[in-house]
Coordinates of C-alpha atoms in Angstrom, one line a residue:
Chain K
X1 CA -12.8 22.5 -16.9
X2 CA -12.2 22.4 -13.1
X3 CA -10.8 25.3 -11.1
X4 CA -10.0 25.4 -7.3
X5 CA -9.4 29.0 -6.1
X6 CA -7.8 29.4 -2.7
X7 CA -9.8 26.6 -1.2
X8 CA -9.5 25.8 2.5
X9 CA -11.4 23.3 4.7
X10 CA -11.0 22.3 8.3
X11 CA -12.7 19.8 10.5
X12 CA -12.6 21.3 14.0
X13 CA -8.9 21.7 14.8
X14 CA -7.7 19.7 11.8
X15 CA -6.8 21.7 8.7
X16 CA -7.6 19.2 6.0
X17 CA -7.0 21.5 3.0
X18 CA -5.2 24.8 3.2
X19 CA -5.4 27.5 0.5
X20 CA -5.2 25.2 -2.5
X21 CA -5.5 26.5 -6.0
X22 CA -5.2 24.5 -9.2
X23 CA -6.8 23.8 -12.5
X24 CA -7.7 20.6 -14.4
X25 CA -8.0 21.1 -18.2
X26 CA -10.6 19.7 -20.5
X27 CA -9.9 16.1 -21.5
X28 CA -7.1 15.8 -19.0
X29 CA -6.3 12.8 -16.8
X30 CA -5.3 14.5 -13.6
X31 CA -3.9 12.7 -10.5
X32 CA -4.0 13.8 -6.9
X33 CA -1.2 11.9 -5.3
X34 CA -0.6 11.7 -1.6
X35 CA -0.8 9.5 1.5
X36 CA -3.8 9.0 3.8
X37 CA -4.7 12.3 5.5
X38 CA -3.2 14.5 2.7
X39 CA -6.6 16.0 1.9
X40 CA -7.4 14.1 -1.3
X41 CA -10.9 13.0 -0.3
X42 CA -11.8 16.4 1.1
X43 CA -10.9 18.1 -2.2
X44 CA -12.9 15.6 -4.2
X45 CA -15.9 15.8 -2.0
X46 CA -15.9 19.6 -2.2
X47 CA -15.6 19.3 -6.0
X48 CA -18.7 17.1 -6.3
X49 CA -20.7 19.4 -3.9
X50 CA -20.9 16.9 -1.0
X51 CA -18.9 19.3 1.2
X52 CA -18.8 23.0 1.4
X53 CA -15.4 24.8 1.4
X54 CA -14.7 27.1 4.4
X55 CA -13.0 29.6 2.1
X56 CA -12.4 29.9 -1.6
X57 CA -14.4 28.7 -4.5
X58 CA -14.6 25.8 -7.0
X59 CA -15.9 25.9 -10.5
X60 CA -16.7 23.0 -12.8
X61 CA -17.5 23.5 -16.5
X62 CA -18.0 27.2 -15.8
X63 CA -20.4 26.7 -12.9
X64 CA -19.8 27.6 -9.3
X65 CA -20.1 24.3 -7.5
X66 CA -21.8 25.7 -4.4
X67 CA -24.4 27.8 -6.2
X68 CA -25.2 25.3 -8.9
X69 CA -24.9 22.0 -7.2
X70 CA -27.9 20.4 -9.0
X71 CA -26.3 21.1 -12.4
X72 CA -22.9 20.0 -11.1
X73 CA -24.2 16.7 -9.9
X74 CA -25.5 15.9 -13.4
X75 CA -22.2 16.8 -14.9
X76 CA -20.0 14.6 -12.7
X77 CA -19.7 10.9 -12.3
X78 CA -18.3 10.2 -8.8
X79 CA -16.8 7.0 -7.5
X80 CA -16.2 7.4 -3.8
X81 CA -13.3 5.6 -2.0
X82 CA -15.6 3.2 -0.1
X83 CA -17.6 0.8 -2.2
X84 CA -21.0 2.5 -2.0
X85 CA -23.3 0.6 -4.3
X86 CA -26.2 -1.3 -3.0
X87 CA -24.7 -4.6 -1.8
X88 CA -28.1 -6.4 -1.9
X89 CA -29.1 -5.3 -5.3
X90 CA -27.8 -7.2 -8.3
X91 CA -25.2 -5.9 -10.7
X92 CA -27.9 -5.0 -13.2
X93 CA -30.2 -3.5 -10.6
X94 CA -27.5 -1.2 -9.4
X95 CA -26.7 0.0 -12.8
X96 CA -30.3 0.7 -13.8
X97 CA -30.9 2.5 -10.5
X98 CA -28.0 4.9 -11.1
X99 CA -29.2 5.5 -14.7
X100 CA -32.8 6.2 -13.5
X101 CA -31.7 8.6 -10.8
X102 CA -30.2 10.8 -13.6
X103 CA -33.3 10.3 -15.8
X104 CA -31.4 8.0 -18.2
X105 CA -31.4 4.3 -19.0
X106 CA -28.8 1.6 -19.4
X107 CA -29.6 1.4 -23.2
X108 CA -29.0 5.2 -23.7
X109 CA -25.4 5.2 -22.8
X110 CA -24.5 1.6 -23.0
X111 CA -21.8 2.3 -25.6
X112 CA -19.9 4.3 -23.1
X113 CA -19.7 1.6 -20.5
X114 CA -19.6 -1.4 -22.8
X115 CA -15.9 -2.2 -22.7
X116 CA -16.0 -2.2 -18.9
X117 CA -19.5 -3.5 -18.3
X118 CA -19.3 -6.4 -20.6
X119 CA -16.6 -8.0 -18.4
X120 CA -19.0 -8.2 -15.5
X121 CA -22.2 -8.7 -17.6
X122 CA -22.0 -12.5 -17.2
X123 CA -22.6 -11.9 -13.5
X124 CA -25.4 -9.3 -14.0
X125 CA -27.8 -11.3 -11.7
X126 CA -25.3 -11.6 -8.9
X127 CA -25.7 -9.4 -5.9
X128 CA -23.1 -6.6 -5.8
X129 CA -22.0 -7.6 -2.3
X130 CA -20.9 -11.0 -3.7
X131 CA -18.5 -9.7 -6.3
X132 CA -14.8 -9.8 -6.2
X133 CA -12.8 -6.6 -5.6
X134 CA -11.9 -6.2 -9.2
X135 CA -15.5 -6.7 -10.3
X136 CA -16.9 -4.3 -7.7
X137 CA -14.6 -1.7 -9.0
X138 CA -15.7 -2.2 -12.6
X139 CA -19.4 -2.0 -11.5
X140 CA -18.8 1.1 -9.5
X141 CA -17.1 2.7 -12.5
X142 CA -20.0 1.7 -14.8
X143 CA -22.5 3.2 -12.4
X144 CA -20.5 6.5 -12.2
X145 CA -20.5 6.6 -16.1
X146 CA -24.0 5.6 -16.9
X147 CA -25.4 9.1 -17.1
X148 CA -22.6 10.2 -19.4
X149 CA -20.8 12.7 -17.2
X150 CA -18.5 15.4 -18.5
X151 CA -16.1 14.9 -15.6
X152 CA -15.3 11.7 -13.8
X153 CA -14.2 12.0 -10.2
X154 CA -12.5 8.9 -8.7
X155 CA -11.4 8.7 -5.1
X156 CA -8.7 6.0 -4.6
X157 CA -10.2 3.6 -7.1
X158 CA -7.2 1.3 -7.0
X159 CA -6.7 1.0 -3.2
X160 CA -6.9 -2.6 -2.0
X161 CA -7.0 -3.9 -5.6
X162 CA -4.5 -6.3 -6.9
X163 CA -1.8 -5.4 -9.4
X164 CA -3.5 -7.0 -12.4
X165 CA -6.8 -5.2 -11.8
X166 CA -5.0 -2.0 -11.1
X167 CA -3.3 -2.2 -14.4
X168 CA -6.5 -2.9 -16.2
X169 CA -8.2 -0.1 -14.4
X170 CA -5.7 2.5 -15.6
X171 CA -6.1 1.1 -19.1
X172 CA -9.9 1.8 -18.8
X173 CA -9.2 5.3 -17.7
X174 CA -7.0 5.9 -20.7
X175 CA -9.9 4.8 -23.0
X176 CA -12.4 7.0 -21.2
X177 CA -10.0 9.9 -21.6
X178 CA -9.9 9.2 -25.3
X179 CA -13.7 9.2 -25.4
X180 CA -13.4 12.9 -24.3
X181 CA -14.1 12.6 -20.5
X182 CA -12.1 14.8 -18.1
X183 CA -10.8 12.7 -15.2
X184 CA -9.6 13.6 -11.8
X185 CA -8.4 10.6 -9.7
X186 CA -6.7 10.3 -6.3
X187 CA -4.3 7.7 -5.3
X188 CA -1.8 7.0 -2.5
X189 CA 0.4 5.0 -4.9
X190 CA 3.2 7.0 -6.2
X191 CA 3.9 4.6 -9.1
X192 CA 0.5 5.5 -10.5
X193 CA 1.6 9.1 -11.2
X194 CA 3.2 8.0 -14.5
X195 CA -0.3 7.0 -15.8
X196 CA -1.6 10.6 -15.4
X197 CA -1.1 13.6 -17.8
X198 CA -0.5 15.9 -14.8
X199 CA -0.4 15.3 -11.1
X200 CA -0.5 17.3 -7.9
X201 CA 1.6 15.9 -5.1
X202 CA -0.2 16.7 -1.9
X203 CA 0.7 16.3 1.8
X204 CA -1.0 17.7 4.9
X205 CA -3.5 19.8 2.9
X206 CA -0.9 21.5 0.7
X207 CA 0.2 21.0 -2.8
X208 CA 4.0 20.2 -2.9
X209 CA 4.2 20.3 -6.6
X210 CA 2.0 20.3 -9.7
X211 CA 3.1 19.4 -13.2
X212 CA 3.5 16.5 -15.6
X213 CA 5.1 13.5 -13.8
X214 CA 8.2 13.9 -16.1
X215 CA 8.7 17.6 -15.4
X216 CA 8.2 17.1 -11.6
X217 CA 11.1 14.6 -11.6
X218 CA 13.2 16.8 -13.9
X219 CA 12.7 19.9 -11.9
X220 CA 13.0 18.5 -8.4
X221 CA 14.9 15.3 -8.9
X222 CA 18.3 15.1 -7.1
X223 CA 21.1 12.8 -7.8
X224 CA 21.4 9.8 -5.4
X225 CA 23.4 6.6 -5.1
X226 CA 21.9 3.2 -5.1
X227 CA 23.6 1.2 -2.4
X228 CA 23.5 -2.4 -1.5
X229 CA 25.4 -4.7 0.9
X230 CA 24.8 -8.0 2.7
X231 CA 23.8 -6.7 6.1
X232 CA 20.9 -4.4 5.2
X233 CA 20.0 -3.0 8.6
X234 CA 23.6 -2.3 9.6
X235 CA 24.0 -0.6 6.2
X236 CA 21.2 1.8 7.0
X237 CA 22.4 2.6 10.5
X238 CA 26.0 3.1 9.4
X239 CA 25.0 5.4 6.5
X240 CA 22.7 7.4 8.8
X241 CA 25.6 7.9 11.1
X242 CA 28.0 9.1 8.4
X243 CA 28.8 12.8 8.4
X244 CA 28.6 12.9 4.6
X245 CA 25.1 11.6 4.4
X246 CA 22.2 14.1 3.7
X247 CA 19.5 11.4 3.6
X248 CA 19.3 7.6 3.3
X249 CA 16.1 5.6 2.7
X250 CA 15.4 2.0 1.7
X251 CA 13.9 1.7 -1.8
X252 CA 13.2 -2.0 -2.5
X253 CA 16.4 -3.8 -3.0
X254 CA 18.6 -0.8 -2.6
X255 CA 19.1 2.2 -0.3
X256 CA 18.9 5.6 -1.9
X257 CA 21.7 7.6 -0.5
X258 CA 22.0 11.4 -1.0
X259 CA 25.2 13.0 0.0
X260 CA 25.8 16.5 1.2
X261 CA 26.7 18.7 -1.7
X262 CA 30.4 19.0 -2.7
X263 CA 31.0 15.9 -0.7
X264 CA 32.1 12.3 -1.3
X265 CA 32.1 10.3 -4.5
X266 CA 31.8 6.6 -5.1
X267 CA 35.3 5.7 -3.9
X268 CA 34.7 7.4 -0.6
X269 CA 31.4 5.7 -0.1
X270 CA 32.9 2.3 -0.7
X271 CA 35.9 3.1 1.5
X272 CA 33.6 4.1 4.3
X273 CA 31.5 1.0 4.0
X274 CA 34.6 -1.2 3.9
X275 CA 35.9 0.5 7.1
X276 CA 32.6 -0.6 8.6
X277 CA 33.1 -4.2 7.6
X278 CA 30.5 -4.4 4.9
X279 CA 30.6 -7.1 2.3
X280 CA 29.1 -7.5 -1.2
X281 CA 29.0 -3.7 -1.6
X282 CA 27.3 -2.3 -4.6
X283 CA 27.2 1.5 -5.3
X284 CA 26.0 3.0 -8.5
X285 CA 24.3 6.3 -9.5
X286 CA 20.6 6.2 -9.5
X287 CA 17.9 8.0 -11.4
X288 CA 15.4 9.8 -9.2
X289 CA 11.7 8.8 -9.4
X290 CA 8.5 10.5 -8.3
X291 CA 8.7 8.9 -4.8
X292 CA 12.3 10.3 -4.3
X293 CA 10.9 13.7 -5.3
X294 CA 8.0 13.4 -2.9
X295 CA 10.3 12.6 0.0
X296 CA 12.5 15.6 -0.8
X297 CA 9.6 18.0 -1.2
X298 CA 8.0 16.6 2.0
X299 CA 11.2 17.2 3.9
X300 CA 11.6 20.8 2.6
X301 CA 7.9 21.5 3.4
X302 CA 8.3 20.3 6.9
X303 CA 11.4 22.5 7.4
X304 CA 9.5 25.5 6.1
X305 CA 6.6 24.8 8.5
X306 CA 9.0 24.6 11.4
X307 CA 10.7 27.8 10.4
X308 CA 7.4 29.6 10.0
Chain V
X1 CA 20.4 -12.6 8.1
X2 CA 21.9 -15.0 10.6
X3 CA 22.1 -18.8 10.6
X4 CA 20.5 -21.0 8.1
X5 CA 17.9 -22.8 10.0
X6 CA 14.5 -23.4 8.5
X7 CA 11.7 -21.9 10.6
X8 CA 8.9 -22.7 8.2
X9 CA 8.9 -26.0 6.2
X10 CA 6.1 -26.7 3.8
X11 CA 5.8 -29.8 1.7
X12 CA 2.9 -30.4 -0.6
X13 CA 0.5 -28.3 1.2
X14 CA -3.1 -28.9 -0.1
X15 CA -6.2 -27.1 1.1
X16 CA -9.6 -27.8 -0.4
X17 CA -12.9 -26.2 0.3
X18 CA -15.3 -28.8 -1.2
X19 CA -14.2 -29.2 -4.8
X20 CA -12.3 -25.9 -4.8
X21 CA -8.5 -26.3 -4.4
X22 CA -7.4 -23.1 -2.7
X23 CA -3.8 -24.3 -2.2
X24 CA -2.4 -26.8 -4.7
X25 CA 0.7 -28.6 -3.5
X26 CA 2.7 -25.7 -2.1
X27 CA 6.3 -26.5 -1.3
X28 CA 8.7 -24.0 0.2
X29 CA 11.0 -23.3 3.1
X30 CA 11.6 -20.0 5.0
X31 CA 14.9 -19.4 6.7
X32 CA 15.6 -17.8 10.1
X33 CA 15.9 -14.0 9.8
X34 CA 14.6 -14.0 6.3
X35 CA 12.2 -11.4 5.0
X36 CA 9.9 -13.6 2.9
X37 CA 7.3 -12.1 0.5
X38 CA 4.2 -14.0 -0.2
X39 CA 2.4 -12.4 -3.2
X40 CA -0.6 -13.1 -5.3
X41 CA -3.7 -11.5 -6.8
X42 CA -6.9 -11.4 -4.8
X43 CA -8.2 -15.0 -4.6
X44 CA -4.8 -16.6 -5.4
X45 CA -4.8 -18.5 -2.1
X46 CA -2.4 -16.3 0.1
X47 CA -4.8 -15.8 3.0
X48 CA -5.7 -19.5 3.1
X49 CA -2.0 -20.5 3.3
X50 CA -1.2 -17.9 5.8
X51 CA -4.1 -19.0 8.1
X52 CA -2.7 -22.5 8.0
X53 CA 0.8 -21.3 8.8
X54 CA -0.6 -19.3 11.8
X55 CA -2.3 -22.4 13.2
X56 CA -5.8 -21.0 12.5
X57 CA -6.8 -23.6 9.9
X58 CA -5.9 -27.2 9.1
X59 CA -4.6 -28.2 5.7
X60 CA -6.3 -31.0 3.8
X61 CA -2.9 -32.7 3.3
X62 CA 0.8 -32.1 3.3
X63 CA 3.6 -31.8 5.8
X64 CA 3.9 -28.4 7.4
X65 CA 6.0 -27.2 10.4
X66 CA 6.3 -23.7 11.8
X67 CA 9.0 -23.0 14.4
X68 CA 9.4 -26.8 14.5
X69 CA 5.8 -27.4 15.5
X70 CA 3.4 -29.5 13.4
X71 CA 0.3 -27.6 12.1
X72 CA -2.0 -30.5 12.7
X73 CA -1.2 -31.3 16.3
X74 CA 0.6 -28.3 17.7
X75 CA -1.3 -25.3 16.5
X76 CA -1.5 -23.8 20.0
X77 CA 2.3 -23.9 20.3
X78 CA 2.5 -22.2 16.9
X79 CA 0.2 -19.4 18.0
X80 CA 2.3 -18.7 21.0
X81 CA 5.6 -18.5 19.0
X82 CA 4.4 -16.2 16.2
X83 CA 3.4 -12.6 15.9
X84 CA 0.8 -11.2 13.6
X85 CA 0.0 -7.8 12.3
X86 CA -2.5 -6.7 9.7
X87 CA -3.3 -3.4 8.1
X88 CA -7.0 -4.0 8.7
X89 CA -6.8 -5.0 12.4
X90 CA -4.2 -5.3 15.0
X91 CA -4.8 -2.9 17.9
X92 CA -7.9 -1.8 19.8
X93 CA -8.5 1.8 18.8
X94 CA -10.5 2.7 21.9
X95 CA -7.8 1.6 24.3
X96 CA -4.6 3.6 25.0
X97 CA -1.2 2.5 23.8
X98 CA -0.3 1.3 27.3
X99 CA -3.6 -0.7 27.6
X100 CA -3.0 -2.4 24.2
X101 CA 0.4 -3.4 25.3
X102 CA -0.8 -4.7 28.6
X103 CA -3.6 -6.6 26.8
X104 CA -1.2 -8.3 24.4
X105 CA 1.3 -9.0 27.2
X106 CA -1.6 -10.7 29.0
X107 CA -2.7 -12.7 26.0
X108 CA 0.8 -14.1 25.8
X109 CA 1.1 -14.5 29.6
X110 CA 4.2 -12.3 29.9
X111 CA 5.4 -12.0 33.5
X112 CA 5.0 -8.4 35.0
X113 CA 8.8 -7.8 35.0
X114 CA 9.1 -8.7 31.3
X115 CA 6.1 -6.6 30.4
X116 CA 7.5 -3.5 32.2
X117 CA 10.8 -4.1 30.4
X118 CA 9.0 -4.3 27.0
X119 CA 7.1 -1.2 27.7
X120 CA 10.2 0.7 28.5
X121 CA 11.9 -0.6 25.3
X122 CA 9.0 0.5 23.2
X123 CA 8.9 3.9 24.8
X124 CA 12.5 4.4 23.9
X125 CA 12.1 3.0 20.4
X126 CA 9.2 5.1 19.4
X127 CA 10.9 8.3 20.9
X128 CA 7.6 9.5 22.2
X129 CA 7.0 8.8 25.9
X130 CA 3.7 10.8 25.9
X131 CA 1.9 8.5 23.5
X132 CA 1.6 5.8 26.1
X133 CA -1.6 7.3 27.5
X134 CA -3.1 8.2 24.1
X135 CA -6.0 6.3 22.5
X136 CA -4.7 4.3 19.6
X137 CA -7.5 5.6 17.5
X138 CA -6.2 9.2 17.8
X139 CA -2.7 8.3 16.5
X140 CA -1.7 9.0 12.8
X141 CA -1.7 5.8 10.7
X142 CA 2.1 5.7 10.5
X143 CA 2.3 5.6 14.3
X144 CA -0.3 2.9 14.5
X145 CA 1.6 0.7 12.0
X146 CA 4.9 1.1 13.9
X147 CA 3.1 0.4 17.2
X148 CA 1.3 -2.6 15.8
X149 CA 4.5 -4.0 14.5
X150 CA 6.3 -3.5 17.9
X151 CA 3.4 -5.0 19.8
X152 CA 3.4 -8.0 17.4
X153 CA 6.9 -8.6 18.7
X154 CA 6.1 -8.2 22.4
X155 CA 6.4 -11.9 23.2
X156 CA 9.7 -12.3 21.2
X157 CA 8.2 -14.5 18.5
X158 CA 10.5 -16.4 16.1
X159 CA 8.3 -15.4 13.2
X160 CA 6.1 -12.4 12.5
X161 CA 3.4 -12.4 9.9
X162 CA 2.6 -9.1 8.2
X163 CA -0.6 -8.9 6.2
X164 CA -0.3 -5.9 3.8
X165 CA 1.4 -3.8 6.4
X166 CA 2.3 -0.5 4.8
X167 CA -0.7 0.8 2.7
X168 CA -1.6 4.4 2.7
X169 CA 1.2 6.1 4.6
X170 CA 3.5 8.7 3.3
X171 CA 6.8 7.5 1.7
X172 CA 9.0 8.6 4.7
X173 CA 6.9 6.9 7.3
X174 CA 6.7 3.8 5.1
X175 CA 10.5 3.6 5.0
X176 CA 10.8 4.1 8.8
X177 CA 8.5 1.0 9.0
X178 CA 10.8 -1.0 6.7
X179 CA 13.7 0.0 8.8
X180 CA 11.9 -1.6 11.8
X181 CA 11.4 -4.7 9.7
X182 CA 15.1 -4.8 8.7
X183 CA 16.0 -4.4 12.4
X184 CA 13.8 -7.3 13.4
X185 CA 15.3 -9.4 10.6
X186 CA 18.9 -8.5 11.7
X187 CA 17.9 -9.7 15.2
X188 CA 17.0 -13.1 13.8
X189 CA 13.3 -12.7 13.6
X190 CA 11.7 -14.1 10.4
X191 CA 9.3 -11.8 8.7
X192 CA 6.6 -13.3 6.5
X193 CA 4.9 -10.6 4.4
X194 CA 1.8 -11.1 2.3
X195 CA 0.9 -8.2 0.0
X196 CA -0.4 -7.5 -3.4
X197 CA 1.7 -4.3 -3.7
X198 CA 4.7 -5.1 -5.8
X199 CA 6.8 -2.3 -4.5
X200 CA 6.6 -3.9 -1.0
X201 CA 7.9 -7.1 -2.6
X202 CA 11.1 -5.5 -3.7
X203 CA 12.1 -5.0 0.0
X204 CA 12.0 -8.8 0.6
X205 CA 14.9 -11.2 0.5
X206 CA 12.9 -13.8 -1.4
X207 CA 9.5 -13.7 -2.9
X208 CA 6.9 -16.3 -3.9
X209 CA 4.2 -15.5 -6.4
X210 CA 1.0 -17.5 -6.1
X211 CA -1.4 -17.9 -9.1
X212 CA -4.6 -19.9 -8.8
X213 CA -3.5 -21.7 -5.7
X214 CA -0.1 -22.7 -7.0
X215 CA 3.4 -21.2 -6.5
X216 CA 4.4 -19.9 -9.9
X217 CA 7.7 -18.4 -8.9
X218 CA 10.0 -18.3 -5.9
X219 CA 13.3 -16.4 -5.9
X220 CA 15.0 -13.2 -4.9
X221 CA 13.4 -10.1 -6.5
X222 CA 16.6 -9.4 -8.4
X223 CA 16.7 -12.9 -9.9
X224 CA 12.9 -12.9 -10.7
X225 CA 13.3 -9.6 -12.6
X226 CA 16.2 -11.1 -14.5
X227 CA 14.4 -14.4 -15.3
X228 CA 11.3 -12.6 -16.6
X229 CA 13.3 -9.8 -18.3
X230 CA 11.3 -7.3 -16.3
X231 CA 12.3 -3.9 -14.9
X232 CA 10.2 -4.1 -11.8
X233 CA 8.4 -6.7 -9.6
X234 CA 5.2 -5.3 -10.9
X235 CA 6.0 -6.4 -14.4
X236 CA 7.1 -9.8 -13.2
X237 CA 3.8 -10.2 -11.4
X238 CA 1.7 -9.0 -14.4
X239 CA 3.4 -11.5 -16.6
X240 CA 2.7 -14.4 -14.2
X241 CA -0.8 -13.4 -13.0
X242 CA -2.2 -12.5 -16.4
X243 CA -2.2 -16.2 -17.4
X244 CA -4.5 -17.0 -14.6
X245 CA -6.9 -14.1 -14.7
X246 CA -8.5 -15.3 -17.9
X247 CA -9.6 -18.5 -16.2
X248 CA -11.1 -16.8 -13.2
X249 CA -13.0 -14.2 -15.1

């Protein structure tokens, strides 16, 4: 459905996207996962024909995006990262404006937005600028859908939104996927990877890995130890100083400790920590998650760039 | 964590805006050196409570002290003894790092000798002497966050308030930031974090969850997960916050 072929884009000296190729299949919920500055927005803006790639090509539903931008724009629904509806138009006015721009009407595709829109319909006379964050997000999604797009493009829809609204939002995307819409969505939140069929982990304009979230973890996940002790800061600095340590990072309540291969086991970890006067020591084997993998791939990628 | 002194004491904090009760009888204490997470959905009343604790707004009723100062009568003393950092605003983007430091040192009336000492400390800590003359706006987000945190501590406050501090950065930079927070906490600085990102909550010593202006839960993340039979703080939060969401619409 979507295909990026060797796409690059730079802004002056800044290489935002370097030689990226990937595909999104029909009816897929595809995630672009990476921090600010990874190139997510640039990729999506090129996809919806708002930016031109410097090199490479992008196709959507068989059309070259650059040559057929008018057609492409009617095929995609785009929800940009910043709230970009008309703040001084009402909820209803925004929706009918977006419908009319595409030569459609609210009535024509109401069924598609109904589950989302009916939650904000009681506030349809309210100005968009006066809505809460969660409601703005629902309105923006309704506006992106009202012309019945084939592909839905969402740029960080859950940034700045609370946990409950985030959860509901991903449920809505699941339903839209079931309705046959292909979705490409970007997010800086690693935990949202699990809600996607496939994800691309991106960093500094490059794809680190692309696969189903499960396979990414299976392929790249490395064993680590979950470590806890009373003095958390001392625990980090002591473990950083240990010759057996490959890496150590805080992950919520625990530190994730990776040891150099062929090195120490649990007894040696505990002995080392006891020697350094730690109390209430916990050490158990941990299961890697997508964020562990992201960190490993980032580190490898940095090394490669330094060598190259 | 060191000592067991209470640096924030809140008893029956109520804040009303007209008929709307933004904070409904909040009661909690925060201990010296603790990393205290203050969570809630949008509109749950976090910002209102934090503004009161920072001396920026007066409560309707309740007994509240911060660093031993009373929020009704001693808000200026509170402002001088706390630090504040927010994701949205902390530093001036069109001033250099050194200018921002000098500006904040001036705001807190640091003597010249102390300011120079702080500048040197910060240069060492950030391992990047050359950034001192760079515009803050030109730095990567991760640097800005670390810098903003360091500057929030320039006047050696007893408490630092962090308002959604770590959004958007890569996972390594984010962990470097938490390491700075742990270091501050190990040095006896109390860290008060408001966030609606539940993974940030799991880094805290104790966490409160606000729903509709009230504190619904207050405990260590591990204990909360156990109490609610949840595998993550996100699940704990969803369980608690869902009840309220219906009422708000």
